[in-house]
Coordinates of C-alpha atoms and ligand atoms in Angstrom, one line a residue:
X1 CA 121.3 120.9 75.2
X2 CA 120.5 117.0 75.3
X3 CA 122.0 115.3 72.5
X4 CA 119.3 112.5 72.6
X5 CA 116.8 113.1 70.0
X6 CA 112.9 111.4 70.4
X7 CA 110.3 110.8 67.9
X8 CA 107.4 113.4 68.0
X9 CA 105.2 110.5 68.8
X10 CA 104.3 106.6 68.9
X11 CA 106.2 104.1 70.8
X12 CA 109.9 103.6 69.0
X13 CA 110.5 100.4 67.4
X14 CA 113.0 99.7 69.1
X15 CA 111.3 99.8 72.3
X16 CA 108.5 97.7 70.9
X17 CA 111.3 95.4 70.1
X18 CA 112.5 95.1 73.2
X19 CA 108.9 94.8 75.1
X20 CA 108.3 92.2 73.0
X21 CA 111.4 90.2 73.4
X22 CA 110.7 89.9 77.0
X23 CA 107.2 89.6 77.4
X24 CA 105.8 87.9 74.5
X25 CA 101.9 88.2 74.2
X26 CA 102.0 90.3 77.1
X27 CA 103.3 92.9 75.2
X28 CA 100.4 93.9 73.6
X29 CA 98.8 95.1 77.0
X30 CA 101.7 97.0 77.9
X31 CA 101.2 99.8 74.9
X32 CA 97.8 99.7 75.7
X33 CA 98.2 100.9 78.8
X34 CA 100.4 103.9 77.4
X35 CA 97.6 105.6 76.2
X36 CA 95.4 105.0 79.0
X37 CA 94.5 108.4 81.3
X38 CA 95.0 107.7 84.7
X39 CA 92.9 109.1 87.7
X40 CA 94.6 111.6 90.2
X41 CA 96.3 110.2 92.9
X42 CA 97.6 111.2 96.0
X43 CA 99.6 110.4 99.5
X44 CA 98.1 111.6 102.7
X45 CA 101.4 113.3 104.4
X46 CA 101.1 112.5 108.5
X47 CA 103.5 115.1 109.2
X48 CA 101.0 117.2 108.8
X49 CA 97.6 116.3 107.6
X50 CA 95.6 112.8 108.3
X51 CA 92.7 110.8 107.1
X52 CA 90.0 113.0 108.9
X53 CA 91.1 116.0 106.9
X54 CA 91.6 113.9 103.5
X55 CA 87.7 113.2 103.9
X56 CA 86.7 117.1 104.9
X57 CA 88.7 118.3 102.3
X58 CA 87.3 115.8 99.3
X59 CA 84.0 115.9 100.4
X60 CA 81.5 114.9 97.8
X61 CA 83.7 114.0 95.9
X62 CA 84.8 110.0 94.9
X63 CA 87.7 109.2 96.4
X64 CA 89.2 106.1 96.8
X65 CA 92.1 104.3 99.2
X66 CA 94.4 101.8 97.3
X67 CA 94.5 98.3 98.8
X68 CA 98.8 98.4 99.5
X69 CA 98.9 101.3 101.4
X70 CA 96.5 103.5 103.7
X71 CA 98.0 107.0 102.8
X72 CA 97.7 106.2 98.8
X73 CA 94.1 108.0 97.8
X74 CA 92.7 107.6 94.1
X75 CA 90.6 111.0 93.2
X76 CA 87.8 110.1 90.6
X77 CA 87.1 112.7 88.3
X78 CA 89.1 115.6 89.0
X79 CA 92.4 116.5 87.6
X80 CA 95.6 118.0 89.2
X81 CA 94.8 121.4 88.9
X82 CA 91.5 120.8 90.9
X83 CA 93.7 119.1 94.0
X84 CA 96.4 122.3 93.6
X85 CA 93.7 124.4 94.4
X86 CA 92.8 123.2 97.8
X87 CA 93.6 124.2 101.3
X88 CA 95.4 120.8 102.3
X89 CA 97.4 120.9 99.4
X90 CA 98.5 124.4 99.8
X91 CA 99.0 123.3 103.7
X92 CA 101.5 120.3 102.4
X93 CA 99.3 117.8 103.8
X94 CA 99.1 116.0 100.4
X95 CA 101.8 115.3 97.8
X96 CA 100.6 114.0 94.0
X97 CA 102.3 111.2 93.8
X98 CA 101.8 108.4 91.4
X99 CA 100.7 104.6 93.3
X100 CA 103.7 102.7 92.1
X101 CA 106.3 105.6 93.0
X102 CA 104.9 105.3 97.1
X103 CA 106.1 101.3 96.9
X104 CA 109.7 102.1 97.3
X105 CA 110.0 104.2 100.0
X106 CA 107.7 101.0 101.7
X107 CA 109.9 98.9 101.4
X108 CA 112.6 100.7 103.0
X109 CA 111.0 100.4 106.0
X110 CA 112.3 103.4 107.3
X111 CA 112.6 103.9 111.2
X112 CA 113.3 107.1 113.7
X113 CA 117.1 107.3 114.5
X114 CA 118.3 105.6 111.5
X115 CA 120.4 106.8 108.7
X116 CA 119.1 107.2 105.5
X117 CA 120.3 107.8 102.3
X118 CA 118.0 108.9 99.2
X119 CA 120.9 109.2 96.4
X120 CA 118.6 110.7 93.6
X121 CA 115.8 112.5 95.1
X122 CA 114.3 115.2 92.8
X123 CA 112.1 116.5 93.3
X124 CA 111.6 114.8 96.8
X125 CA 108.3 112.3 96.5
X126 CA 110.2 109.3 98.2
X127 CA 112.2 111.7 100.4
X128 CA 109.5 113.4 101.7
X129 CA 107.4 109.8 102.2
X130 CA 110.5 108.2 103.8
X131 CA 110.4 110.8 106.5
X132 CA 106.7 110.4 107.1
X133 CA 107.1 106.8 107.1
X134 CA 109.5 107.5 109.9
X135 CA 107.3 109.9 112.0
X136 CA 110.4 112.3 111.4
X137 CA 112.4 110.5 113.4
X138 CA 114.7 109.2 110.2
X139 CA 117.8 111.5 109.7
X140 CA 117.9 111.5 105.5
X141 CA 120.6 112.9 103.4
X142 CA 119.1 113.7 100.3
X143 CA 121.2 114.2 97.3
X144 CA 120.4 115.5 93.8
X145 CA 122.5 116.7 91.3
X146 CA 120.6 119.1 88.5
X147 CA 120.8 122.2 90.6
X148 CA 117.5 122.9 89.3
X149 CA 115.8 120.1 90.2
X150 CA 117.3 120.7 93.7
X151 CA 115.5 123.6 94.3
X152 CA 112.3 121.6 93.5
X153 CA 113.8 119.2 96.2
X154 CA 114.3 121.9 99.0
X155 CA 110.8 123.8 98.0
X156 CA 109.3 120.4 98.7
X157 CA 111.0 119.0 102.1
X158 CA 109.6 123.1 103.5
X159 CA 106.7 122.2 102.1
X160 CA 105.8 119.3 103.5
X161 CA 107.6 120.0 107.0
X162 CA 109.7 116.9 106.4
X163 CA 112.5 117.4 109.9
X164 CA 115.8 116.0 109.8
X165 CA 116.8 116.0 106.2
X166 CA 119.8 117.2 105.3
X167 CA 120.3 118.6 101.1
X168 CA 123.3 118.1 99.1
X169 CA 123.0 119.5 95.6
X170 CA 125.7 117.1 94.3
X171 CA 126.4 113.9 92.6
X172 CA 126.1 111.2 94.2
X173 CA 128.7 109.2 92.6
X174 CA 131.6 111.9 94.4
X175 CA 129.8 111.6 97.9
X176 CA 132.5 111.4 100.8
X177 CA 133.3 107.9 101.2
X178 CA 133.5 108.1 104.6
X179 CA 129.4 108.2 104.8
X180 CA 128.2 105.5 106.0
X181 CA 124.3 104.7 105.7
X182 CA 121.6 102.2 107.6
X183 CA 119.5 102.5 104.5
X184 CA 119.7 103.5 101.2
X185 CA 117.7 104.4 98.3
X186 CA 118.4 104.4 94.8
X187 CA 115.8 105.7 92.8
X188 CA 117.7 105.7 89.5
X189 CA 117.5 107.7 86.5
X190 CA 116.5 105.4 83.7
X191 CA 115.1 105.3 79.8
X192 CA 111.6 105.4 81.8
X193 CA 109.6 103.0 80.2
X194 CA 107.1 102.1 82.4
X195 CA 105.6 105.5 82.3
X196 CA 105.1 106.4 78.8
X197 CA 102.4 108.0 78.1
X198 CA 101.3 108.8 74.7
X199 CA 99.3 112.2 75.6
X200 CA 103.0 113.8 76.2
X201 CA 106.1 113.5 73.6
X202 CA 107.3 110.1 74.2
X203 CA 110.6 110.8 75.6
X204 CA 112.6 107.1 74.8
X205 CA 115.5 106.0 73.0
X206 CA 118.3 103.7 72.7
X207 CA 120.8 106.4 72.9
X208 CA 119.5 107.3 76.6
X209 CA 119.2 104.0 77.3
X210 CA 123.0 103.8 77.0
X211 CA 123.2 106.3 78.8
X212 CA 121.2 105.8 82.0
X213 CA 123.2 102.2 81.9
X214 CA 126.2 103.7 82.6
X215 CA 124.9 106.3 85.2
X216 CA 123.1 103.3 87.4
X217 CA 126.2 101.0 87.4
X218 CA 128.5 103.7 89.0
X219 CA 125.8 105.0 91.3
X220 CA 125.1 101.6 92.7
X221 CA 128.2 101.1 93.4
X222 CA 128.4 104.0 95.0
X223 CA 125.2 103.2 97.5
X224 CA 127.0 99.4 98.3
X225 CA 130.0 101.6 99.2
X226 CA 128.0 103.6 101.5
X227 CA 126.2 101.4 102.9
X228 CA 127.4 99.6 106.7
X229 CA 127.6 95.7 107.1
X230 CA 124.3 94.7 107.5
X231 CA 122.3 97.8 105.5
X232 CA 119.9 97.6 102.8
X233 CA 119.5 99.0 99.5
X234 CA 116.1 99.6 98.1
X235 CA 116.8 100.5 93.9
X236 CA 114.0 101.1 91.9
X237 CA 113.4 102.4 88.5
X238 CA 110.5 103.4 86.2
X239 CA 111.0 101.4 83.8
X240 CA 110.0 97.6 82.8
X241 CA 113.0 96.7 81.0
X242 CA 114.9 93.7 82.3
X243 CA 118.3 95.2 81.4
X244 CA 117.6 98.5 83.6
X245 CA 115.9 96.4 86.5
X246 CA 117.4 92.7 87.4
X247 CA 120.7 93.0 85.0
X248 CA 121.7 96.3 86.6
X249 CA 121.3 94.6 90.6
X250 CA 122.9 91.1 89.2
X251 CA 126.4 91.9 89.4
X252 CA 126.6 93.8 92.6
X253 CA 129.2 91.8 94.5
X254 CA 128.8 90.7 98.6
X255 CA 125.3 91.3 98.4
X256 CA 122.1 89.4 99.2
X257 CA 118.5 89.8 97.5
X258 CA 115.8 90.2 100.5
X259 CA 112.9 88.9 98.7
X260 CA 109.6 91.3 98.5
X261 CA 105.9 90.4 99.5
X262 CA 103.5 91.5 96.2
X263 CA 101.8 93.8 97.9
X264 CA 97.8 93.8 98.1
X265 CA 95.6 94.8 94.4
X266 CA 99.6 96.0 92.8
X267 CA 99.4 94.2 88.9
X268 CA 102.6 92.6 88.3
X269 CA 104.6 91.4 85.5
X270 CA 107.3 88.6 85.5
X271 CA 110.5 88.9 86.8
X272 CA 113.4 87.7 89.0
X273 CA 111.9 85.9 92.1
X274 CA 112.0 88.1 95.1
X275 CA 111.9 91.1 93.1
X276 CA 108.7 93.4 91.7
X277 CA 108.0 94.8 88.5
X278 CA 104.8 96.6 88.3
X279 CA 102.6 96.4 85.0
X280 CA 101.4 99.9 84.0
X281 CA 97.6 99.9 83.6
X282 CA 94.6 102.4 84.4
X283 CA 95.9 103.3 87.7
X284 CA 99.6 102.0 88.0
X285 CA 102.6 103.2 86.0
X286 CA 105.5 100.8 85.0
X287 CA 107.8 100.2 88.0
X288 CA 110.8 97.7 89.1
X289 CA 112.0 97.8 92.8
X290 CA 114.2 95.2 94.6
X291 CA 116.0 95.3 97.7
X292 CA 119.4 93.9 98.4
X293 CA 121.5 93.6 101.7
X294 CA 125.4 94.5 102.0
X295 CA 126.6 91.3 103.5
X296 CA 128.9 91.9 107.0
Ligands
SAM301 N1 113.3 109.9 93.8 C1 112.7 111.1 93.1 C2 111.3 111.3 93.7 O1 110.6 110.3 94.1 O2 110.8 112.4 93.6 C3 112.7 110.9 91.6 C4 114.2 110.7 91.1 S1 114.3 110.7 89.4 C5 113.8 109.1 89.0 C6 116.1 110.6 89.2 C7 116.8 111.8 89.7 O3 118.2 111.5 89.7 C8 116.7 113.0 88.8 O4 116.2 114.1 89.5 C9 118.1 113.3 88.3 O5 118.4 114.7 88.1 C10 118.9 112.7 89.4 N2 120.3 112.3 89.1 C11 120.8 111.8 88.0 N3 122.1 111.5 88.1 C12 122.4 111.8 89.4 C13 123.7 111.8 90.1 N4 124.8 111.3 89.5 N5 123.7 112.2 91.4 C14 122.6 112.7 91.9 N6 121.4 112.8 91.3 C15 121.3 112.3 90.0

């Protein structure tokens, strides 16, 4: 049993605290866009399906591409449940995915032949997209430790027909040190404030706040570690709070910050230079990613 206790519902103080602290007026918009619904949206996965297909298989109904990225589709009026139903979704050729948890795995830039290493990957979004990105030429470790989330993790990689991935239900922080990774990404557990959303129990607090800091200062040590001369590490979180986004990368040591393009129709909110944090709105959820590089 957690030991973590939330409030039934309502943003916590403390949170609202905290969002205000760092983005002033701006912070208004932010809760806002907690109670906002957002459409359906999904990734077209070209292991197995492609755009032809997307179009048969949604026929008459309004779907839209976003700007940043060809596979990311935007269903209008229809709900999960709808999209579980279908064909291509049974086939794996889609995976619901929200639009600001496809910008990591982007810029990761994964390639065929490399090494790969997603260090939290449950239950397999990025893992799966990685290897797509790849053409299923990348060869991924993916590790997760909740053994049940794991099992969401392998379900999904069959699924989707991802090749050359290799499981480990572990923790990442005891991985061999003798790994050594092209690539990795860190995907980290955090308080998850960016995706609130006040038509679920609002699952924050200061205590797993705490928490998650700890967690994400030993596991990114942990990716450096693994990482050759030369790699890159791609961290992202869910959550718009500076000290879970550019305080958690800033005292990595021997490491270089690889600045990020904004990519096209994304809404962003301030942060360090060269890195991205994603406002939540209608259609985006709260996101930070950055990418560093282990210096030779
Ligand atoms: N990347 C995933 C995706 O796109 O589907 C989402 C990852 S979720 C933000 C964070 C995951 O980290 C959770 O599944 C959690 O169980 C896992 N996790 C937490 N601590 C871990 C650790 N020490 N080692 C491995 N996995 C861990």
């Amino acid at each position: 049993m957690s030991d973590i206790t939330y409030p039934d519902r309502g943003i916590p103080e403390a949170l609202q605290e905290k969002l205000k602290a760092q983005y002033g007026e701006g912070f208004g918009e932010i809760l806002a866009a907690f109670e906002k619904e957002r459409p359906v949206t999904f990734r077209v996965n070209r292991l197995k399906a492609d755009e032809k297909r997307v179009l048969q298989e949604f026929a008459g109904m309004t779907l839209r591409r976003a700007a940043f990225y060809e596979d990311a589709f935007i269903l209008v009026d229809a709900s999960e449940r709808d999209v579980q139903k279908t064909a291509l979704y049974e086939e794996g050729g889609i995976y619901l995915q929200s639009l600001s948890s496809m910008l990591p795995p982007l810029f990761v830039e994964p390639e065929a032949g490399e090494s790969i290493l997603d260090m939290t990957a449950a239950p397999g979004g990025k893992t799966t997209q990685l290897s797509a990105l790849s053409g299923g030429g990348a060869l991924i470790t993916a590790c997760e430790r909740d053994k049940f989330r794991f099992e969401r993790l392998r379900y999904n990689v069959e699924k989707q027909g991802a090749p050359r991935v290799t499981l480990l239900n572990e923790d990442a922080r005891t991985l061999s040190p003798y790994f050594r990774f092209d690539k990795v990404l860190l995907d980290a557990p955090c308080s998850g404030s960016g995706t609130l959303s006040l038509s679920n129990p609002v699952r924050w607090s200061e205590k797993l706040l705490a928490k998650c800091v700890l967690l994400r200062r030993a596991l990114l040590k942990k990716a450096f570690e693994l990482l050759k001369p030369g790699g890159t590490l791609v961290y992202s979180t869910c959550s718009v709070l500076r000290e879970e986004n550019e305080e958690a990368i800033s005292s990595l040591k021997g490491a270089r910050l690889v600045p990020l393009a904004p990519p096209e129709g994304v809404p962003l909110l301030p942060s360090a230079e060269g890195t991205l944090c994603v406002e939540p709105d209608g259609l985006f959820e709260g996101f930070f990613v950055a990418k560093l590089q282990k210096l030779a």
